[in-house]
């Protein structure tokens, strides 16, 4: 049974553990065996990508570092003991999970997939991680990502070999939470934690055929998340099912005094969300917005690959109609400006955020002789940062410098307000908005890496929700002609994750994608 | 699109501007190849993306809207800010020990050459 345990959802495994049909140790061992079977060699900053290396090509490489087997197995044993003694083991007791290596985990290496943090050991837990651990989750490893989350394919990581898509290892897993999505899709972790600044949870979820939720800005604490663009960054889960997404969100959400942007708005218990009655009621008369720009603008949907994607999303709309929902055409007129505004806002914020990496308090410092502290900063940053963070910092310096700040940055902030206004107007007419998650399915490794404009365009259907701050979920809704997963994106008004998850769940129950056989 | 008009030519990055940006960012030029890649990609981004922010078709809409720092209006939704109280870290030695160089609880950095004011 051990291998098949890797196919179960968190909700199913939780029930099996509680009813003592399976132990936490058995679940843990099954996932370690799966990692040993599919993961391949461990990542490292001093490793080159294998040239025509068959073994690397056929493995997933979801993790940046070997997993934390020793302490994790001991925790699984402790949970089993607690269950035998009738002690509550928490909402996620005995469930192995993975964390994108952009979150601080106390006493573990936390790299942001960058050489500049190759020796950094976090002295505290990120709040989201602490909450999962507090509910009995078992951390099985830290997953790979684009360096400092700058990318949409996980290829810019300093940690090689690159992460591969479990559905087709010649393809990227998406990014920047590519390792988190791949680990769940490959059965290496039951669920994982990611971050989403422009689509970095939803896009890899879509590419790898899993569920990914970007909660409303302020729903989940960002404490302990290494910032990319603080006004856009959101923490959220990647899971096998919508129910698991609700469960993970319930655990990580809520007020945190270490992050003043977290809100007091309540969230329902995941156990009460998905009864058949509630789902039926929630679908009858539900108004789903169909934004014309997302389906008709050739700059937004890839004209070649878009056919399969459009078919899948139209099919999803038919399913919703059959459940009693109404599909209503709407307009989000400033969608085409979302990526340009994002380019300006994110670069300005990240250039500021990345100034802290200077080789003084932690991280890489040059070992070459330097004449003063300024030369030390420059040499340490030059050696430690990859080319993608560098170009983003330089763009941030450029567009925020005298003469451009008002012209570009302030204008981009106003543009963000306009995009937000689009959503406000739309939600006066509809309850939820639907679209494809991505303009293409997973592209080949090396296919567009290095072309920064094309790479950023991978986020063009996801980034508007980041500007608006509204919650959005991606769930599988079909396969393209190559067998690659297609993601359906559902977007809701502020702090309506409960409803969004119910709407997603209703679709998931009707449309069951062929299970991924690993 | 206004972005393709001549007045925005000054927005684009040449070798001299790249050097200036690298100095501000404390990032040294690496190789001619990398610098050429950076100039090409940064200008592609400016031309394909950033310049669209300047689209004159947006002018009237943008005039009537305030810039926003968050998409979500957080007013009244968040707990009041915590008191600004400094609490000692339980294990400060662990922090300074992680620094590339430290001594007696202080971070050690190269000393800048003293320059007398004229």
XYZ file of C-alpha atoms in Angstrom:
636
model
C 0.000 0.000 0.000
C 2.957 2.319 0.657
C 3.339 3.603 -2.913
C -0.341 4.245 -3.358
C -0.364 6.353 -0.179
C 1.378 9.031 -2.221
C -1.743 9.413 -4.341
C -4.049 10.233 -1.453
C -5.095 13.753 -0.575
C -4.425 15.310 2.821
C -8.102 15.031 3.717
C -8.136 11.313 2.895
C -4.862 10.614 4.704
C -6.055 12.503 7.750
C -9.125 10.257 7.952
C -6.972 7.139 7.513
C -4.596 8.248 10.284
C -7.376 9.165 12.683
C -9.118 5.835 12.125
C -5.749 4.087 12.623
C -5.917 2.367 9.250
C -2.549 3.865 8.396
C 0.165 5.296 10.627
C 1.904 8.634 10.178
C 5.185 6.741 9.886
C 3.834 4.612 7.022
C 2.722 7.736 5.204
C 6.034 9.406 5.830
C 8.023 6.368 4.641
C 5.884 6.082 1.515
C 6.721 9.679 0.594
C 10.423 9.183 1.281
C 10.352 6.121 -0.991
C 8.595 8.154 -3.655
C 11.217 10.897 -3.357
C 13.957 8.290 -3.712
C 12.234 6.901 -6.798
C 11.476 10.087 -8.726
C 13.537 12.964 -7.348
C 17.008 12.265 -8.774
C 20.234 13.768 -7.498
C 20.050 16.506 -4.922
C 20.323 20.085 -6.022
C 23.364 22.241 -5.411
C 24.769 25.640 -6.286
C 28.054 24.168 -7.443
C 26.499 21.765 -9.930
C 26.132 22.162 -13.625
C 23.166 20.994 -15.601
C 24.030 17.502 -16.890
C 24.660 17.473 -20.618
C 22.439 14.835 -22.195
C 22.320 13.220 -18.791
C 19.541 10.672 -19.101
C 19.131 10.373 -15.369
C 18.713 14.118 -14.807
C 16.321 14.371 -17.743
C 13.989 11.779 -16.300
C 13.857 12.990 -12.704
C 11.892 15.765 -11.053
C 14.455 17.654 -8.902
C 11.684 19.400 -7.007
C 13.776 20.030 -3.894
C 16.728 22.380 -3.390
C 18.216 20.343 -0.578
C 17.994 16.786 0.742
C 14.884 16.389 2.835
C 14.852 16.624 6.585
C 14.409 12.903 7.102
C 15.680 12.448 10.634
C 13.628 14.998 12.546
C 10.630 14.492 10.269
C 10.435 10.745 10.899
C 10.742 11.328 14.635
C 7.787 13.703 14.431
C 5.741 11.098 12.540
C 6.509 8.587 15.305
C 5.456 11.101 17.961
C 2.166 11.705 16.138
C 1.451 7.983 16.035
C 2.127 7.780 19.754
C -0.223 10.699 20.418
C -2.973 9.092 18.349
C -2.641 5.870 20.333
C -2.957 7.882 23.541
C -5.984 9.752 22.246
C -4.218 13.114 22.031
C -5.371 15.593 19.368
C -2.673 15.727 16.680
C -3.992 18.780 14.836
C -5.688 19.415 11.520
C -2.655 18.200 9.569
C -1.289 15.645 12.031
C 1.055 13.278 10.172
C 0.684 14.890 6.726
C 4.002 15.376 4.868
C 4.289 18.779 3.230
C 6.931 20.757 1.348
C 7.812 24.442 1.515
C 9.069 26.697 -1.240
C 12.574 27.711 -0.276
C 11.573 31.359 -0.056
C 10.097 30.784 3.426
C 12.221 30.875 6.543
C 12.220 27.596 8.454
C 14.080 27.804 11.747
C 17.496 26.175 11.805
C 17.320 25.137 8.170
C 19.048 26.398 5.091
C 16.881 29.051 3.390
C 18.285 30.060 0.014
C 15.602 31.748 -2.136
C 17.368 29.618 -4.782
C 20.179 32.174 -4.841
C 23.904 31.726 -4.360
C 23.943 34.867 -2.230
C 22.043 32.940 0.477
C 23.753 29.582 -0.067
C 24.992 29.557 3.548
C 22.038 31.235 5.282
C 20.363 29.401 8.164
C 17.020 30.966 9.127
C 16.760 31.862 12.823
C 12.934 31.750 12.914
C 9.886 30.170 11.274
C 7.718 31.964 8.748
C 4.247 32.286 10.279
C 2.574 30.069 7.656
C 5.166 27.342 8.227
C 4.860 27.639 12.001
C 1.076 27.253 11.777
C 1.310 24.105 9.630
C 3.917 22.603 11.945
C 1.716 23.539 14.899
C -1.156 21.552 13.368
C 1.002 18.444 13.064
C 2.260 18.814 9.483
C 5.543 17.052 8.765
C 8.023 19.082 6.757
C 9.552 16.781 4.176
C 11.717 19.285 2.323
C 12.218 22.699 0.771
C 11.418 23.067 -2.876
C 13.148 24.777 -5.758
C 12.016 28.058 -7.315
C 13.193 30.782 -9.639
C 15.974 32.763 -7.976
C 14.249 35.164 -5.567
C 11.012 34.069 -7.359
C 12.078 35.989 -10.496
C 10.696 33.857 -13.276
C 7.864 31.655 -14.492
C 9.680 28.391 -15.142
C 11.980 27.687 -12.130
C 14.895 27.684 -14.592
C 16.610 30.721 -13.076
C 17.340 28.892 -9.812
C 20.997 28.764 -8.802
C 20.278 25.185 -7.716
C 20.761 22.642 -10.469
C 19.562 20.322 -11.936
C 16.472 22.296 -12.919
C 13.071 21.153 -11.724
C 11.113 19.205 -14.333
C 7.404 18.800 -14.898
C 6.237 15.385 -13.599
C 3.678 15.123 -16.398
C 6.364 15.531 -19.078
C 9.957 15.945 -17.824
C 11.001 17.742 -21.012
C 8.723 20.609 -19.925
C 9.066 23.240 -17.217
C 6.943 22.929 -14.083
C 6.111 26.638 -14.267
C 7.232 29.116 -11.682
C 8.205 30.534 -9.540
C 6.718 27.893 -7.190
C 7.723 25.195 -9.699
C 9.288 22.863 -7.147
C 6.229 23.108 -4.890
C 3.868 22.201 -7.747
C 6.118 19.429 -9.057
C 6.525 17.854 -5.602
C 2.742 17.582 -5.180
C 2.125 16.380 -8.753
C 4.865 13.746 -8.411
C 3.514 12.465 -5.088
C 6.629 13.589 -3.181
C 4.584 15.758 -0.817
C 0.875 15.732 0.012
C 0.695 19.503 -0.284
C 3.081 22.398 -0.386
C 3.402 26.062 0.387
C 4.075 28.610 -2.336
C 4.032 32.336 -2.920
C 2.252 34.240 -5.684
C 3.317 37.721 -6.814
C 2.116 37.575 -10.435
C 0.791 34.023 -10.684
C 3.587 32.010 -9.091
C 1.209 29.591 -7.361
C -1.504 29.374 -10.018
C 0.687 29.097 -13.120
C 2.799 26.132 -11.874
C -0.350 24.534 -10.451
C -1.889 24.747 -13.940
C 1.264 23.423 -15.632
C 1.569 20.450 -13.257
C -2.133 19.563 -12.959
C -2.651 20.435 -9.290
C -4.744 22.971 -7.380
C -3.197 26.306 -6.362
C -4.759 29.154 -4.413
C -3.665 32.767 -4.182
C -5.673 34.061 -1.233
C -6.812 37.655 -0.876
C -3.932 39.997 -0.059
C -3.879 40.164 3.738
C -5.480 36.755 4.322
C -2.197 34.980 5.077
C 0.782 36.446 6.891
C 3.909 37.220 4.873
C 6.122 37.127 7.955
C 9.175 35.010 7.142
C 8.557 35.125 3.385
C 11.598 36.636 1.662
C 9.940 39.559 -0.110
C 9.885 40.066 -3.851
C 7.315 42.827 -4.221
C 5.733 43.312 -0.824
C 2.546 44.963 -2.075
C 1.782 41.990 -4.348
C 3.234 38.920 -2.587
C 0.673 36.394 -1.321
C 1.236 33.108 0.514
C -0.909 30.124 -0.454
C -1.146 26.348 -0.784
C -0.654 23.933 -3.703
C -2.655 20.760 -3.229
C -4.113 17.696 -4.941
C -7.730 18.679 -4.339
C -9.858 21.718 -3.615
C -10.774 20.292 -0.198
C -7.084 20.100 0.687
C -6.712 23.700 -0.407
C -9.441 24.734 2.018
C -7.853 22.708 4.800
C -4.405 24.208 4.267
C -5.835 27.722 4.000
C -7.755 27.269 7.235
C -4.461 26.443 8.954
C -2.287 29.229 7.531
C -4.806 32.104 7.361
C -5.514 34.708 9.984
C -4.310 37.688 11.883
C -0.613 37.872 12.640
C 0.777 40.757 14.629
C 4.092 40.334 12.841
C 2.426 41.360 9.549
C 0.186 44.388 9.972
C -1.513 43.800 6.609
C -3.172 40.597 7.854
C -6.901 40.936 8.390
C -9.441 39.932 10.968
C -12.048 38.737 8.437
C -13.279 35.265 9.402
C -12.851 32.110 7.316
C -15.106 29.058 7.580
C -13.856 25.706 8.769
C -12.994 23.508 5.788
C -15.177 20.756 7.282
C -18.357 22.802 6.885
C -17.721 24.070 3.355
C -18.348 21.069 1.167
C -21.598 19.352 2.096
C -23.691 18.350 -0.905
C -26.579 20.628 0.112
C -24.363 23.655 0.467
C -22.707 23.030 -2.878
C -26.023 22.626 -4.685
C -27.375 25.783 -3.096
C -24.240 27.740 -3.863
C -24.350 26.851 -7.571
C -28.013 27.683 -8.248
C -28.200 31.148 -9.695
C -24.472 31.695 -9.293
C -23.347 34.397 -11.702
C -20.016 33.636 -13.343
C -18.308 36.400 -15.303
C -16.765 35.611 -18.699
C -14.262 38.436 -19.344
C -14.096 39.080 -23.067
C -10.513 40.369 -22.927
C -9.242 37.072 -21.496
C -10.715 35.084 -24.371
C -10.616 37.367 -27.374
C -7.451 39.448 -27.074
C -4.739 37.754 -29.176
C -2.120 39.378 -26.941
C -3.525 37.532 -23.945
C -4.283 34.039 -25.268
C -1.689 32.301 -27.397
C -3.296 32.041 -30.860
C -1.693 28.675 -31.614
C -1.907 26.823 -28.318
C -4.966 28.709 -27.155
C -7.424 26.477 -29.001
C -7.137 23.540 -26.608
C -7.181 25.912 -23.665
C -10.259 27.766 -24.859
C -12.061 24.483 -25.512
C -11.307 23.300 -21.997
C -12.508 26.527 -20.383
C -15.657 26.596 -22.544
C -16.298 23.019 -21.450
C -15.924 24.154 -17.837
C -18.485 26.873 -18.498
C -20.893 24.236 -19.836
C -20.397 22.200 -16.676
C -21.195 25.227 -14.537
C -24.307 25.921 -16.603
C -25.429 22.334 -16.065
C -25.043 22.907 -12.315
C -27.380 25.898 -12.420
C -24.918 28.758 -12.799
C -25.311 31.582 -15.269
C -22.413 32.658 -17.495
C -22.411 36.424 -17.982
C -20.145 38.309 -20.402
C -18.159 41.028 -18.642
C -15.305 43.368 -19.457
C -12.071 43.986 -17.583
C -10.886 46.728 -19.940
C -7.440 47.407 -18.483
C -6.251 43.787 -18.482
C -3.686 44.442 -21.230
C -1.972 46.988 -18.970
C -1.557 44.576 -16.056
C 1.848 43.229 -17.092
C 3.286 46.686 -17.956
C 2.148 48.079 -14.576
C 3.521 44.976 -12.883
C 6.875 45.445 -14.607
C 7.241 48.894 -13.072
C 5.810 48.275 -9.577
C 7.529 44.956 -8.962
C 10.938 46.176 -10.173
C 10.866 49.237 -7.956
C 9.853 47.227 -4.899
C 12.320 44.395 -5.469
C 15.272 46.697 -6.149
C 14.635 48.165 -2.712
C 14.106 44.758 -1.077
C 17.299 43.277 -2.517
C 19.562 45.999 -1.153
C 19.632 44.086 2.129
C 21.783 41.363 0.556
C 25.180 42.979 0.929
C 27.426 40.393 2.590
C 27.417 42.069 6.020
C 24.977 40.287 8.342
C 24.445 36.970 6.526
C 24.843 35.275 3.198
C 27.683 35.346 0.722
C 30.629 37.732 1.102
C 33.380 37.901 -1.457
C 36.636 36.251 -0.493
C 38.582 38.488 -2.880
C 40.578 41.373 -1.400
C 38.631 44.646 -1.306
C 39.769 48.175 -0.476
C 36.650 49.319 1.394
C 33.104 48.405 2.380
C 31.610 49.695 -0.889
C 33.826 47.433 -2.919
C 32.836 44.576 -0.624
C 29.117 45.231 -1.239
C 29.652 45.343 -4.967
C 31.836 42.248 -5.201
C 29.576 40.211 -2.887
C 26.408 41.129 -4.783
C 28.015 40.622 -8.160
C 29.229 37.142 -7.231
C 26.104 36.177 -5.299
C 23.243 37.284 -7.531
C 22.276 35.593 -10.782
C 21.618 37.451 -14.016
C 17.810 37.506 -13.582
C 17.833 39.264 -10.192
C 20.477 41.641 -11.556
C 18.419 42.749 -14.537
C 15.357 43.226 -12.339
C 17.292 45.335 -9.846
C 18.728 47.439 -12.657
C 15.271 48.013 -14.119
C 14.009 48.966 -10.657
C 16.819 51.492 -10.259
C 16.102 52.846 -13.740
C 12.356 53.377 -13.468
C 12.513 54.771 -9.937
C 15.333 57.227 -10.608
C 14.839 60.983 -10.772
C 12.790 61.951 -13.785
C 11.135 58.550 -14.156
C 9.612 57.925 -10.722
C 6.620 60.215 -11.252
C 6.366 59.441 -14.924
C 6.350 55.680 -14.505
C 6.054 54.469 -10.912
C 3.265 56.745 -9.762
C 1.457 56.203 -13.047
C 1.766 52.430 -12.582
C 0.261 52.754 -9.103
C -2.682 54.650 -10.612
C -2.963 51.959 -13.260
C -3.172 49.383 -10.497
C -6.094 51.352 -9.057
C -7.799 51.292 -12.487
C -7.338 47.518 -12.726
C -8.803 47.214 -9.249
C -11.743 49.363 -10.349
C -12.357 46.968 -13.267
C -12.792 44.130 -10.783
C -15.022 46.231 -8.504
C -17.322 46.988 -11.436
C -17.342 43.346 -12.545
C -18.213 42.078 -9.076
C -21.249 44.352 -9.010
C -22.639 42.059 -11.736
C -21.154 38.624 -11.003
C -20.100 36.459 -8.060
C -17.063 34.834 -9.625
C -14.951 35.380 -12.762
C -13.642 32.479 -14.829
C -10.767 32.250 -17.315
C -7.878 30.052 -18.291
C -5.015 30.245 -15.810
C -2.320 30.449 -18.461
C -2.095 31.447 -22.122
C -0.174 28.247 -22.962
C 0.402 24.862 -21.390
C 3.839 23.953 -19.986
C 6.542 24.998 -22.425
C 9.773 23.074 -23.124
C 12.736 23.510 -20.804
C 15.029 26.088 -22.409
C 12.238 27.115 -24.792
C 11.969 30.743 -23.726
C 14.448 31.050 -20.851
C 16.501 34.234 -21.247
C 13.745 36.093 -23.132
C 12.497 38.135 -20.209
C 9.511 39.661 -22.011
C 8.141 36.331 -23.213
C 8.737 34.776 -19.791
C 6.822 37.555 -18.056
C 3.970 37.103 -20.513
C 3.371 33.654 -19.044
C 1.692 35.555 -16.173
C -0.605 37.735 -18.245
C -3.826 36.022 -17.154
C -2.855 35.733 -13.496
C -1.258 39.097 -12.671
C -4.480 41.191 -12.749
C -5.694 39.413 -9.585
C -2.419 40.351 -7.864
C -2.912 44.009 -8.719
C -6.486 43.885 -7.455
C -5.523 41.818 -4.415
C -8.521 39.532 -4.934
C -8.422 35.752 -4.335
C -7.930 33.397 -7.296
C -7.642 29.647 -7.639
C -6.352 27.405 -10.420
C -7.610 23.847 -10.789
C -7.200 21.253 -13.526
C -9.859 21.401 -16.243
C -8.441 19.322 -19.081
C -5.460 18.281 -21.159
C -4.116 19.700 -24.387
C -3.397 17.581 -27.458
C 0.040 16.720 -26.013
C -1.483 15.501 -22.776
C -0.344 18.533 -20.780
C -2.639 19.878 -18.046
C -4.795 22.974 -18.532
C -5.754 25.163 -15.590
C -9.105 26.830 -14.956
C -8.807 30.094 -13.047
C -11.635 31.313 -10.802
C -11.410 34.787 -9.273
C -13.615 36.108 -6.472
C -14.188 39.365 -4.583
C -12.050 40.234 -1.533
C -12.093 37.673 1.279
C -14.579 35.308 -0.387
C -12.268 32.296 -0.399
C -15.058 30.179 1.137
C -17.326 30.754 -1.854
C -14.492 30.478 -4.357
C -13.494 27.099 -2.934
C -17.089 25.877 -3.063
C -17.402 26.920 -6.703
C -14.104 25.208 -7.506
C -15.155 22.092 -5.600
C -18.443 21.847 -7.497
C -16.546 21.788 -10.806
C -13.944 19.358 -9.506
C -16.644 16.860 -8.532
C -18.180 16.855 -11.985
C -14.997 17.028 -13.972
C -12.565 14.435 -12.694
C -9.314 14.574 -14.595
C -7.678 11.209 -15.334
C -5.575 10.515 -12.256
C -1.866 11.116 -12.716
C -0.106 7.767 -12.591
C 3.402 8.077 -11.253
C 0.906 54.226 -28.878
C 2.828 57.082 -27.354
C 5.539 54.668 -26.269
C 6.847 54.375 -29.818
C 7.121 58.123 -30.267
C 10.462 59.881 -30.257
C 10.004 61.760 -26.938
C 10.532 58.483 -25.045
C 13.914 57.757 -26.594
C 15.610 59.017 -23.436
C 13.966 56.184 -21.538
C 16.129 53.570 -23.201
C 19.377 52.243 -21.791
C 22.797 52.611 -23.384
C 26.176 51.467 -22.095
C 26.711 54.661 -20.138
C 23.311 54.413 -18.440
C 23.912 50.728 -17.641
C 27.167 51.620 -15.881
C 25.354 54.269 -13.849
C 22.614 51.818 -12.848
C 25.178 49.161 -11.953
C 26.947 51.644 -9.699
C 23.702 52.579 -7.917
C 22.781 48.914 -7.547
C 26.256 47.922 -6.283
C 26.589 45.376 -9.056
C 29.850 45.356 -10.983
C 29.927 44.807 -14.746
C 30.736 41.133 -15.281
C 31.503 40.594 -18.920
C 30.803 42.334 -22.164
C 28.500 39.457 -23.070
C 26.441 39.848 -19.896
C 26.285 43.629 -20.286
C 25.051 43.274 -23.858
C 22.406 40.784 -22.712
C 21.296 43.169 -19.960
C 21.049 46.156 -22.314
C 19.107 44.117 -24.865
C 16.650 42.632 -22.363
C 16.146 45.855 -20.406
C 15.404 47.739 -23.616
C 13.075 44.985 -24.797
C 11.217 45.303 -21.496
C 11.053 49.066 -21.843
C 9.886 48.878 -25.432
C 7.406 46.000 -25.093
C 6.120 46.583 -21.589
C 7.116 49.591 -19.548
C 6.337 52.111 -22.246
C 2.712 50.956 -22.332
C 2.326 52.548 -18.921
C 2.785 55.862 -20.765
C -0.026 55.174 -23.242
C -1.753 58.564 -23.703
C -5.083 56.763 -24.068
C -4.890 56.258 -20.307
C -4.337 59.925 -19.443
C -7.901 60.948 -18.718
C -8.676 57.811 -16.674
C -5.494 58.107 -14.657
C -6.059 61.764 -13.862
C -9.197 60.909 -11.940
C -7.894 58.074 -9.838
C -5.597 58.022 -6.829
C -2.512 55.784 -6.806
C -2.921 52.754 -4.573
C -0.261 50.885 -2.666
C -2.421 47.766 -2.231
C -5.188 46.398 -4.406
C -7.297 45.574 -1.355
C -8.506 48.384 0.860
C -7.169 47.273 4.214
C -8.554 50.196 6.208
C -10.523 48.935 9.194
C -9.789 45.310 8.367
C -6.459 44.915 10.104
C -5.693 44.863 13.792
C -4.166 48.045 15.102
C -0.426 48.201 14.707
C 1.486 46.615 17.544
C 3.322 48.843 20.003
C 6.756 49.819 18.833
C 8.575 47.937 21.546
C 12.028 46.503 21.000
C 12.353 43.036 22.453
C 15.760 41.360 22.756
C 16.339 38.397 20.432
C 16.713 35.239 22.546
C 19.959 34.150 20.923
C 21.875 37.126 19.493
C 25.106 35.155 19.267
C 23.504 32.830 16.726
C 22.785 35.858 14.519
C 26.238 37.377 14.669
C 27.860 33.982 14.221
C 26.028 33.638 10.917
C 27.658 36.800 9.604
C 30.549 36.273 7.192
C 32.749 38.062 9.732
C 31.938 39.005 13.321
C 33.792 39.700 16.557
C 32.549 40.243 20.107
C 28.950 40.497 18.953
C 29.649 42.992 16.174
C 29.563 42.578 12.411
C 33.009 43.183 10.933
C 33.366 44.984 7.597
C 36.329 46.491 5.754
C 37.182 49.997 6.935
C 36.692 52.839 4.514
C 39.757 54.928 3.827
C 39.527 58.125 5.875
C 39.209 61.237 3.799
C 39.631 64.644 5.427
C 37.098 67.263 4.518
C 38.609 70.113 2.581
